[in-house]
C-alpha cells in the first residue's frame, strides 16, 4: 500500500535516541533546549518553547495571552478539532468564519463582520501546509488590536510572502508522526515576545521557573529529551522532505490538470504540502467512497481531511445550527492522496493514472 503518511526515521534519529537513553537524562533537558534554539532559528523568531504535542501548544499559547471566559476567538470550522478544542479548554468561545473555496483556509474578508467587543484573538490555520492570507488577517488584527495565534501544526517550513509561518503572531506546531517532521509526539510554540515566552515556559512546567517554586497555575506540557533528539535530526532534513513533497504534488497536478470533475489543490512557493487534497465534483461520475475503494484495490492509500466541519460535530452541538456553506460543501468533496517523501515518482504516476482513468 502506498501510504498517505509515513514518518521517515533514519539511523541519525536512532543514534540520537540511544545517546539520550544512555545518558540517563530522559525528561526535559539539554536536547530540548537545543531543539528549541534550532527551531526558533529555522522559523526566524527569538523564542521557541517545546511542548508535549500540538494541542498543548495551542492551549498554552491561549493561556499565556490571557484568553479565557467571556473572550471570543475567531477561527475556521474546517480544521482538525484540536484547533477549536483548545479555545474551549481555556473557557473562551470559538467564533467560526467560513473558508475560501480555493485555499480552504479561513476567509479573511469575513473576519470584520464577526468582531465584537469580546473578540480577543484571531486563530488562523495554515491548512494542509498552505499559508492563510496573513496580510489581510494582520490588517484586521492591527485595526482592532487583536492577538494572532497561528495554528501552523500542518505547516512546517511554509511561508507567506517569503516570511515563515509561526513568525506573524504566536505560532503553534505539531510533531505528530504524520507531520512534515516528527518527534513521535510533540509540539512547539514560536514567538518574538520575550515576556510571553517566559509565561509559556511557566505554564508548561507547573507554573514554575525555579524548581519547587510555583508562580501560577501550570501544567505538565513538557517535551522529553527523547522526542527532542528525534526533532533535532528531523529538522536537518526538513527542506529535503518538503522539496520531495512539492515535487510529488507538482507532478500529480501536471498529470491530473485536464481531468474533468476534479479540483486540484493550489500550489504556490510558500506551500509546504502537508497534504495533497483534491476535490471530487459530481460531474466526475463517481462518489468519493467509490474512488477510495478503487484506490485501495490498486494499493493506494487515501484519506478524508475532514468529513465533518467542527461546527457540525456532536461535541460542538451549540454550533450545529450554524450554516457555513463553503466549509460544509468542501467537506463532502475533499480527498487527500499520498505525496509524502517516501512516495516515488513511479508511485505518483500510478496514483495519477488511476485517478485519470476514472470515468
PDB file of N, CA, C and O in Angstrom, residues 57-73 86-87 89-93 117-121 146-149 170 193 195-200 203 216-217 219:
ATOM      1  N   UNK A  57       0.403  22.922  22.778  1.00  0.00           N
ATOM      2  CA  UNK A  57       0.991  24.168  22.282  1.00  0.00           C
ATOM      3  C   UNK A  57      -0.090  25.226  22.109  1.00  0.00           C
ATOM      4  O   UNK A  57       0.057  26.370  22.567  1.00  0.00           O
ATOM      5  N   UNK A  58      -1.188  24.866  21.479  1.00  0.00           N
ATOM      6  CA  UNK A  58      -2.306  25.794  21.299  1.00  0.00           C
ATOM      7  C   UNK A  58      -2.890  26.220  22.644  1.00  0.00           C
ATOM      8  O   UNK A  58      -3.154  27.406  22.877  1.00  0.00           O
ATOM      9  N   UNK A  59      -3.083  25.246  23.523  1.00  0.00           N
ATOM     10  CA  UNK A  59      -3.657  25.505  24.842  1.00  0.00           C
ATOM     11  C   UNK A  59      -2.777  26.492  25.627  1.00  0.00           C
ATOM     12  O   UNK A  59      -3.266  27.500  26.170  1.00  0.00           O
ATOM     13  N   UNK A  60      -1.476  26.211  25.677  1.00  0.00           N
ATOM     14  CA  UNK A  60      -0.561  27.067  26.433  1.00  0.00           C
ATOM     15  C   UNK A  60      -0.460  28.462  25.825  1.00  0.00           C
ATOM     16  O   UNK A  60      -0.355  29.459  26.550  1.00  0.00           O
ATOM     17  N   UNK A  61      -0.487  28.552  24.501  1.00  0.00           N
ATOM     18  CA  UNK A  61      -0.406  29.860  23.839  1.00  0.00           C
ATOM     19  C   UNK A  61      -1.615  30.720  24.187  1.00  0.00           C
ATOM     20  O   UNK A  61      -1.481  31.916  24.492  1.00  0.00           O
ATOM     21  N   UNK A  62      -2.797  30.127  24.176  1.00  0.00           N
ATOM     22  CA  UNK A  62      -4.013  30.859  24.540  1.00  0.00           C
ATOM     23  C   UNK A  62      -3.961  31.311  25.996  1.00  0.00           C
ATOM     24  O   UNK A  62      -4.281  32.465  26.322  1.00  0.00           O
ATOM     25  N   UNK A  63      -3.533  30.418  26.879  1.00  0.00           N
ATOM     26  CA  UNK A  63      -3.421  30.772  28.301  1.00  0.00           C
ATOM     27  C   UNK A  63      -2.428  31.904  28.517  1.00  0.00           C
ATOM     28  O   UNK A  63      -2.686  32.834  29.286  1.00  0.00           O
ATOM     29  N   UNK A  64      -1.301  31.832  27.844  1.00  0.00           N
ATOM     30  CA  UNK A  64      -0.259  32.845  28.032  1.00  0.00           C
ATOM     31  C   UNK A  64      -0.723  34.225  27.588  1.00  0.00           C
ATOM     32  O   UNK A  64      -0.277  35.242  28.135  1.00  0.00           O
ATOM     33  N   UNK A  65      -1.610  34.258  26.613  1.00  0.00           N
ATOM     34  CA  UNK A  65      -2.160  35.535  26.146  1.00  0.00           C
ATOM     35  C   UNK A  65      -3.320  36.020  27.017  1.00  0.00           C
ATOM     36  O   UNK A  65      -3.919  37.054  26.720  1.00  0.00           O
ATOM     37  N   UNK A  66      -3.632  35.272  28.067  1.00  0.00           N
ATOM     38  CA  UNK A  66      -4.684  35.684  28.985  1.00  0.00           C
ATOM     39  C   UNK A  66      -6.083  35.504  28.433  1.00  0.00           C
ATOM     40  O   UNK A  66      -7.038  36.134  28.911  1.00  0.00           O
ATOM     41  N   UNK A  67      -6.229  34.641  27.454  1.00  0.00           N
ATOM     42  CA  UNK A  67      -7.544  34.396  26.859  1.00  0.00           C
ATOM     43  C   UNK A  67      -8.306  33.396  27.711  1.00  0.00           C
ATOM     44  O   UNK A  67      -7.771  32.342  28.083  1.00  0.00           O
ATOM     45  N   UNK A  68      -9.552  33.737  28.051  1.00  0.00           N
ATOM     46  CA  UNK A  68     -10.337  32.880  28.936  1.00  0.00           C
ATOM     47  C   UNK A  68     -11.822  33.149  28.814  1.00  0.00           C
ATOM     48  O   UNK A  68     -12.294  33.626  27.776  1.00  0.00           O
ATOM     49  N   UNK A  69     -12.575  32.845  29.861  1.00  0.00           N
ATOM     50  CA  UNK A  69     -14.028  33.011  29.844  1.00  0.00           C
ATOM     51  C   UNK A  69     -14.445  34.424  29.406  1.00  0.00           C
ATOM     52  O   UNK A  69     -13.790  35.411  29.761  1.00  0.00           O
ATOM     53  N   UNK A  70     -15.523  34.470  28.614  1.00  0.00           N
ATOM     54  CA  UNK A  70     -16.089  35.704  28.053  1.00  0.00           C
ATOM     55  C   UNK A  70     -15.302  36.260  26.872  1.00  0.00           C
ATOM     56  O   UNK A  70     -15.716  37.244  26.256  1.00  0.00           O
ATOM     57  N   UNK A  71     -14.157  35.649  26.540  1.00  0.00           N
ATOM     58  CA  UNK A  71     -13.411  36.082  25.356  1.00  0.00           C
ATOM     59  C   UNK A  71     -13.863  35.292  24.136  1.00  0.00           C
ATOM     60  O   UNK A  71     -14.302  34.142  24.254  1.00  0.00           O
ATOM     61  N   UNK A  72     -13.738  35.906  22.978  1.00  0.00           N
ATOM     62  CA  UNK A  72     -14.068  35.250  21.717  1.00  0.00           C
ATOM     63  C   UNK A  72     -12.816  35.153  20.849  1.00  0.00           C
ATOM     64  O   UNK A  72     -11.999  36.081  20.814  1.00  0.00           O
ATOM     65  N   UNK A  73     -12.684  34.024  20.170  1.00  0.00           N
ATOM     66  CA  UNK A  73     -11.539  33.792  19.289  1.00  0.00           C
ATOM     67  C   UNK A  73     -12.069  33.380  17.912  1.00  0.00           C
ATOM     68  O   UNK A  73     -12.778  32.381  17.789  1.00  0.00           O
ATOM     69  N   UNK A  86      -8.941  23.672  21.816  1.00  0.00           N
ATOM     70  CA  UNK A  86      -8.027  24.455  22.652  1.00  0.00           C
ATOM     71  C   UNK A  86      -8.677  25.759  23.104  1.00  0.00           C
ATOM     72  O   UNK A  86      -8.457  26.213  24.234  1.00  0.00           O
ATOM     73  N   UNK A  87      -9.489  26.350  22.228  1.00  0.00           N
ATOM     74  CA  UNK A  87     -10.195  27.583  22.593  1.00  0.00           C
ATOM     75  C   UNK A  87     -11.187  27.299  23.715  1.00  0.00           C
ATOM     76  O   UNK A  87     -11.269  28.041  24.698  1.00  0.00           O
ATOM     77  N   UNK A  89     -10.995  24.845  25.816  1.00  0.00           N
ATOM     78  CA  UNK A  89     -10.250  24.411  27.006  1.00  0.00           C
ATOM     79  C   UNK A  89      -9.938  25.574  27.941  1.00  0.00           C
ATOM     80  O   UNK A  89      -9.838  25.382  29.160  1.00  0.00           O
ATOM     81  N   UNK A  90      -9.737  26.774  27.388  1.00  0.00           N
ATOM     82  CA  UNK A  90      -9.429  27.938  28.234  1.00  0.00           C
ATOM     83  C   UNK A  90     -10.704  28.690  28.616  1.00  0.00           C
ATOM     84  O   UNK A  90     -10.631  29.739  29.266  1.00  0.00           O
ATOM     85  N   UNK A  91     -11.858  28.154  28.227  1.00  0.00           N
ATOM     86  CA  UNK A  91     -13.131  28.760  28.590  1.00  0.00           C
ATOM     87  C   UNK A  91     -13.612  29.823  27.639  1.00  0.00           C
ATOM     88  O   UNK A  91     -14.655  30.457  27.868  1.00  0.00           O
ATOM     89  N   UNK A  92     -12.883  30.051  26.550  1.00  0.00           N
ATOM     90  CA  UNK A  92     -13.271  31.065  25.570  1.00  0.00           C
ATOM     91  C   UNK A  92     -14.256  30.484  24.557  1.00  0.00           C
ATOM     92  O   UNK A  92     -14.507  29.278  24.519  1.00  0.00           O
ATOM     93  N   UNK A  93     -14.784  31.351  23.724  1.00  0.00           N
ATOM     94  CA  UNK A  93     -15.784  30.957  22.735  1.00  0.00           C
ATOM     95  C   UNK A  93     -15.194  31.007  21.323  1.00  0.00           C
ATOM     96  O   UNK A  93     -14.760  32.068  20.870  1.00  0.00           O
ATOM     97  N   UNK A 117     -17.003  43.364  20.852  1.00  0.00           N
ATOM     98  CA  UNK A 117     -16.229  43.881  21.982  1.00  0.00           C
ATOM     99  C   UNK A 117     -15.530  42.759  22.745  1.00  0.00           C
ATOM    100  O   UNK A 117     -14.566  43.002  23.476  1.00  0.00           O
ATOM    101  N   UNK A 118     -16.019  41.523  22.586  1.00  0.00           N
ATOM    102  CA  UNK A 118     -15.435  40.381  23.296  1.00  0.00           C
ATOM    103  C   UNK A 118     -14.324  39.683  22.506  1.00  0.00           C
ATOM    104  O   UNK A 118     -13.656  38.792  23.039  1.00  0.00           O
ATOM    105  N   UNK A 119     -14.136  40.064  21.256  1.00  0.00           N
ATOM    106  CA  UNK A 119     -13.131  39.403  20.428  1.00  0.00           C
ATOM    107  C   UNK A 119     -11.732  39.706  20.958  1.00  0.00           C
ATOM    108  O   UNK A 119     -11.358  40.871  21.136  1.00  0.00           O
ATOM    109  N   UNK A 120     -10.971  38.665  21.193  1.00  0.00           N
ATOM    110  CA  UNK A 120      -9.630  38.820  21.761  1.00  0.00           C
ATOM    111  C   UNK A 120      -8.531  38.417  20.772  1.00  0.00           C
ATOM    112  O   UNK A 120      -7.427  38.950  20.818  1.00  0.00           O
ATOM    113  N   UNK A 121      -8.853  37.456  19.892  1.00  0.00           N
ATOM    114  CA  UNK A 121      -7.799  36.920  19.029  1.00  0.00           C
ATOM    115  C   UNK A 121      -8.368  36.363  17.728  1.00  0.00           C
ATOM    116  O   UNK A 121      -9.553  36.044  17.632  1.00  0.00           O
ATOM    117  N   UNK A 146      -6.100  43.033  18.019  1.00  0.00           N
ATOM    118  CA  UNK A 146      -6.335  41.628  18.332  1.00  0.00           C
ATOM    119  C   UNK A 146      -5.036  40.829  18.294  1.00  0.00           C
ATOM    120  O   UNK A 146      -4.114  41.155  17.548  1.00  0.00           O
ATOM    121  N   UNK A 147      -4.998  39.780  19.086  1.00  0.00           N
ATOM    122  CA  UNK A 147      -3.870  38.840  19.113  1.00  0.00           C
ATOM    123  C   UNK A 147      -3.989  37.898  17.918  1.00  0.00           C
ATOM    124  O   UNK A 147      -5.096  37.513  17.519  1.00  0.00           O
ATOM    125  N   UNK A 148      -2.859  37.513  17.345  1.00  0.00           N
ATOM    126  CA  UNK A 148      -2.844  36.466  16.317  1.00  0.00           C
ATOM    127  C   UNK A 148      -2.130  35.248  16.880  1.00  0.00           C
ATOM    128  O   UNK A 148      -0.982  35.340  17.334  1.00  0.00           O
ATOM    129  N   UNK A 149      -2.813  34.123  16.876  1.00  0.00           N
ATOM    130  CA  UNK A 149      -2.208  32.836  17.231  1.00  0.00           C
ATOM    131  C   UNK A 149      -2.333  31.949  15.997  1.00  0.00           C
ATOM    132  O   UNK A 149      -3.442  31.654  15.547  1.00  0.00           O
ATOM    133  N   UNK A 170       1.845  34.405  17.401  1.00  0.00           N
ATOM    134  CA  UNK A 170       2.344  33.305  18.225  1.00  0.00           C
ATOM    135  C   UNK A 170       2.060  32.015  17.456  1.00  0.00           C
ATOM    136  O   UNK A 170       0.914  31.688  17.180  1.00  0.00           O
ATOM    137  N   UNK A 193       8.162  37.576  21.378  1.00  0.00           N
ATOM    138  CA  UNK A 193       7.848  38.282  22.625  1.00  0.00           C
ATOM    139  C   UNK A 193       8.511  37.558  23.802  1.00  0.00           C
ATOM    140  O   UNK A 193       8.078  36.477  24.205  1.00  0.00           O
ATOM    141  N   UNK A 195       8.609  38.300  27.041  1.00  0.00           N
ATOM    142  CA  UNK A 195       7.766  38.177  28.233  1.00  0.00           C
ATOM    143  C   UNK A 195       6.758  37.044  28.043  1.00  0.00           C
ATOM    144  O   UNK A 195       6.503  36.262  28.975  1.00  0.00           O
ATOM    145  N   UNK A 196       6.198  36.950  26.844  1.00  0.00           N
ATOM    146  CA  UNK A 196       5.243  35.873  26.552  1.00  0.00           C
ATOM    147  C   UNK A 196       5.943  34.512  26.622  1.00  0.00           C
ATOM    148  O   UNK A 196       5.395  33.552  27.168  1.00  0.00           O
ATOM    149  N   UNK A 197       7.141  34.429  26.087  1.00  0.00           N
ATOM    150  CA  UNK A 197       7.904  33.175  26.124  1.00  0.00           C
ATOM    151  C   UNK A 197       8.122  32.716  27.562  1.00  0.00           C
ATOM    152  O   UNK A 197       7.984  31.522  27.878  1.00  0.00           O
ATOM    153  N   UNK A 198       8.443  33.643  28.447  1.00  0.00           N
ATOM    154  CA  UNK A 198       8.641  33.291  29.854  1.00  0.00           C
ATOM    155  C   UNK A 198       7.352  32.789  30.498  1.00  0.00           C
ATOM    156  O   UNK A 198       7.370  31.849  31.311  1.00  0.00           O
ATOM    157  N   UNK A 199       6.224  33.405  30.147  1.00  0.00           N
ATOM    158  CA  UNK A 199       4.932  32.935  30.649  1.00  0.00           C
ATOM    159  C   UNK A 199       4.661  31.508  30.197  1.00  0.00           C
ATOM    160  O   UNK A 199       4.227  30.658  30.977  1.00  0.00           O
ATOM    161  N   UNK A 200       4.916  31.256  28.917  1.00  0.00           N
ATOM    162  CA  UNK A 200       4.661  29.920  28.368  1.00  0.00           C
ATOM    163  C   UNK A 200       5.530  28.877  29.054  1.00  0.00           C
ATOM    164  O   UNK A 200       5.071  27.774  29.383  1.00  0.00           O
ATOM    165  N   UNK A 203       3.869  28.041  32.251  1.00  0.00           N
ATOM    166  CA  UNK A 203       2.597  27.329  32.069  1.00  0.00           C
ATOM    167  C   UNK A 203       2.820  25.851  31.764  1.00  0.00           C
ATOM    168  O   UNK A 203       2.113  24.982  32.279  1.00  0.00           O
ATOM    169  N   UNK A 216       2.324  30.442  39.250  1.00  0.00           N
ATOM    170  CA  UNK A 216       0.977  30.475  38.681  1.00  0.00           C
ATOM    171  C   UNK A 216       0.502  29.042  38.463  1.00  0.00           C
ATOM    172  O   UNK A 216       1.283  28.096  38.600  1.00  0.00           O
ATOM    173  N   UNK A 217      -0.768  28.902  38.142  1.00  0.00           N
ATOM    174  CA  UNK A 217      -1.284  27.573  37.789  1.00  0.00           C
ATOM    175  C   UNK A 217      -0.623  27.125  36.488  1.00  0.00           C
ATOM    176  O   UNK A 217      -0.581  27.865  35.515  1.00  0.00           O
ATOM    177  N   UNK A 219       0.814  23.444  34.014  1.00  0.00           N
ATOM    178  CA  UNK A 219       0.504  22.087  33.562  1.00  0.00           C
ATOM    179  C   UNK A 219       1.805  21.357  33.251  1.00  0.00           C
ATOM    180  O   UNK A 219       2.864  21.969  33.140  1.00  0.00           O
TER     181      UNK A 219
END
